């Protein structure tokens, strides 16, 4: 059961990170850090974004339900 929750958290965080990465592309928010709580589990997730040579990298860090540190990153090339 816990493993299902871990996978569900990862999916939800990946979707939110993707949406935030897209938003940062179009709003020119190059270096931003934000934190939010997942709705169902009250897991605190930290997003970090930084740009280097037109590549925007967004990473999410959190502690999962099994008390393990996790990180998930996405990269994208700036359209501008």
mmCIF file of C-alpha atoms in Angstrom:
data_model
loop_
_atom_site.group_PDB
_atom_site.id
_atom_site.type_symbol
_atom_site.label_atom_id
_atom_site.label_comp_id
_atom_site.label_asym_id
_atom_site.label_seq_id
_atom_site.Cartn_x
_atom_site.Cartn_y
_atom_site.Cartn_z
ATOM 1 C CA UNK A 1 0.000 0.000 0.000
ATOM 2 C CA UNK A 2 2.820 2.423 0.862
ATOM 3 C CA UNK A 3 4.521 1.717 -2.461
ATOM 4 C CA UNK A 4 1.330 2.691 -4.305
ATOM 5 C CA UNK A 5 1.289 5.978 -2.374
ATOM 6 C CA UNK A 6 4.960 6.600 -3.219
ATOM 7 C CA UNK A 7 4.228 6.085 -6.925
ATOM 8 C CA UNK A 8 1.139 8.288 -6.761
ATOM 9 C CA UNK A 9 3.157 11.066 -5.097
ATOM 10 C CA UNK A 10 5.864 10.814 -7.765
ATOM 11 C CA UNK A 11 3.309 11.099 -10.568
ATOM 12 C CA UNK A 12 1.568 14.075 -8.980
ATOM 13 C CA UNK A 13 4.863 15.859 -8.338
ATOM 14 C CA UNK A 14 6.092 15.141 -11.885
ATOM 15 C CA UNK A 15 2.889 16.645 -13.347
ATOM 16 C CA UNK A 16 3.128 19.742 -11.154
ATOM 17 C CA UNK A 17 6.820 20.171 -11.954
ATOM 18 C CA UNK A 18 6.077 19.930 -15.685
ATOM 19 C CA UNK A 19 3.314 22.550 -15.436
ATOM 20 C CA UNK A 20 5.530 24.871 -13.397
ATOM 21 C CA UNK A 21 8.439 24.418 -15.834
ATOM 22 C CA UNK A 22 6.179 25.390 -18.755
ATOM 23 C CA UNK A 23 4.895 28.395 -16.830
ATOM 24 C CA UNK A 24 8.449 29.527 -16.069
ATOM 25 C CA UNK A 25 9.347 29.312 -19.772
ATOM 26 C CA UNK A 26 6.551 31.600 -20.852
ATOM 27 C CA UNK A 27 6.773 34.018 -17.917
ATOM 28 C CA UNK A 28 10.590 34.338 -17.964
ATOM 29 C CA UNK A 29 10.990 33.178 -14.363
ATOM 30 C CA UNK A 30 14.521 31.876 -14.780
ATOM 31 C CA UNK A 31 15.769 31.348 -11.221
ATOM 32 C CA UNK A 32 12.945 30.648 -8.838
ATOM 33 C CA UNK A 33 12.427 28.567 -5.720
ATOM 34 C CA UNK A 34 9.008 27.675 -4.360
ATOM 35 C CA UNK A 35 7.460 25.265 -1.886
ATOM 36 C CA UNK A 36 4.014 23.706 -1.728
ATOM 37 C CA UNK A 37 2.152 20.961 0.140
ATOM 38 C CA UNK A 38 0.669 17.988 -1.682
ATOM 39 C CA UNK A 39 -3.060 18.056 -1.057
ATOM 40 C CA UNK A 40 -3.716 14.489 0.093
ATOM 41 C CA UNK A 41 -0.584 13.673 2.078
ATOM 42 C CA UNK A 42 0.631 17.057 3.356
ATOM 43 C CA UNK A 43 4.040 16.234 1.868
ATOM 44 C CA UNK A 44 6.146 19.368 1.478
ATOM 45 C CA UNK A 45 7.705 19.674 -1.979
ATOM 46 C CA UNK A 46 10.381 22.215 -2.920
ATOM 47 C CA UNK A 47 10.815 23.317 -6.539
ATOM 48 C CA UNK A 48 14.093 24.842 -7.730
ATOM 49 C CA UNK A 49 14.523 26.321 -11.191
ATOM 50 C CA UNK A 50 17.685 27.621 -12.791
ATOM 51 C CA UNK A 51 18.793 28.476 -16.304
ATOM 52 C CA UNK A 52 22.183 27.838 -17.833
ATOM 53 C CA UNK A 53 22.882 28.474 -21.529
ATOM 54 C CA UNK A 54 19.151 28.600 -22.412
ATOM 55 C CA UNK A 55 18.486 25.254 -20.675
ATOM 56 C CA UNK A 56 15.939 25.552 -17.881
ATOM 57 C CA UNK A 57 16.258 22.875 -15.211
ATOM 58 C CA UNK A 58 13.486 22.308 -12.703
ATOM 59 C CA UNK A 59 13.909 19.950 -9.766
ATOM 60 C CA UNK A 60 11.491 18.826 -7.074
ATOM 61 C CA UNK A 61 12.720 17.556 -3.696
ATOM 62 C CA UNK A 62 10.627 15.915 -1.001
ATOM 63 C CA UNK A 63 10.609 13.191 1.655
ATOM 64 C CA UNK A 64 8.278 10.375 0.653
ATOM 65 C CA UNK A 65 5.859 8.430 2.814
ATOM 66 C CA UNK A 66 8.625 5.869 3.506
ATOM 67 C CA UNK A 67 10.792 8.720 4.903
ATOM 68 C CA UNK A 68 13.219 8.620 1.972
ATOM 69 C CA UNK A 69 14.579 11.750 0.311
ATOM 70 C CA UNK A 70 13.518 11.960 -3.346
ATOM 71 C CA UNK A 71 14.396 14.272 -6.208
ATOM 72 C CA UNK A 72 12.909 14.498 -9.688
ATOM 73 C CA UNK A 73 14.260 16.854 -12.372
ATOM 74 C CA UNK A 74 13.098 17.991 -15.793
ATOM 75 C CA UNK A 75 15.081 19.952 -18.377
ATOM 76 C CA UNK A 76 13.954 22.053 -21.289
ATOM 77 C CA UNK A 77 15.472 24.391 -23.849
ATOM 78 C CA UNK A 78 14.160 27.928 -23.719
ATOM 79 C CA UNK A 79 12.102 28.806 -26.811
ATOM 80 C CA UNK A 80 13.569 32.345 -26.811
#
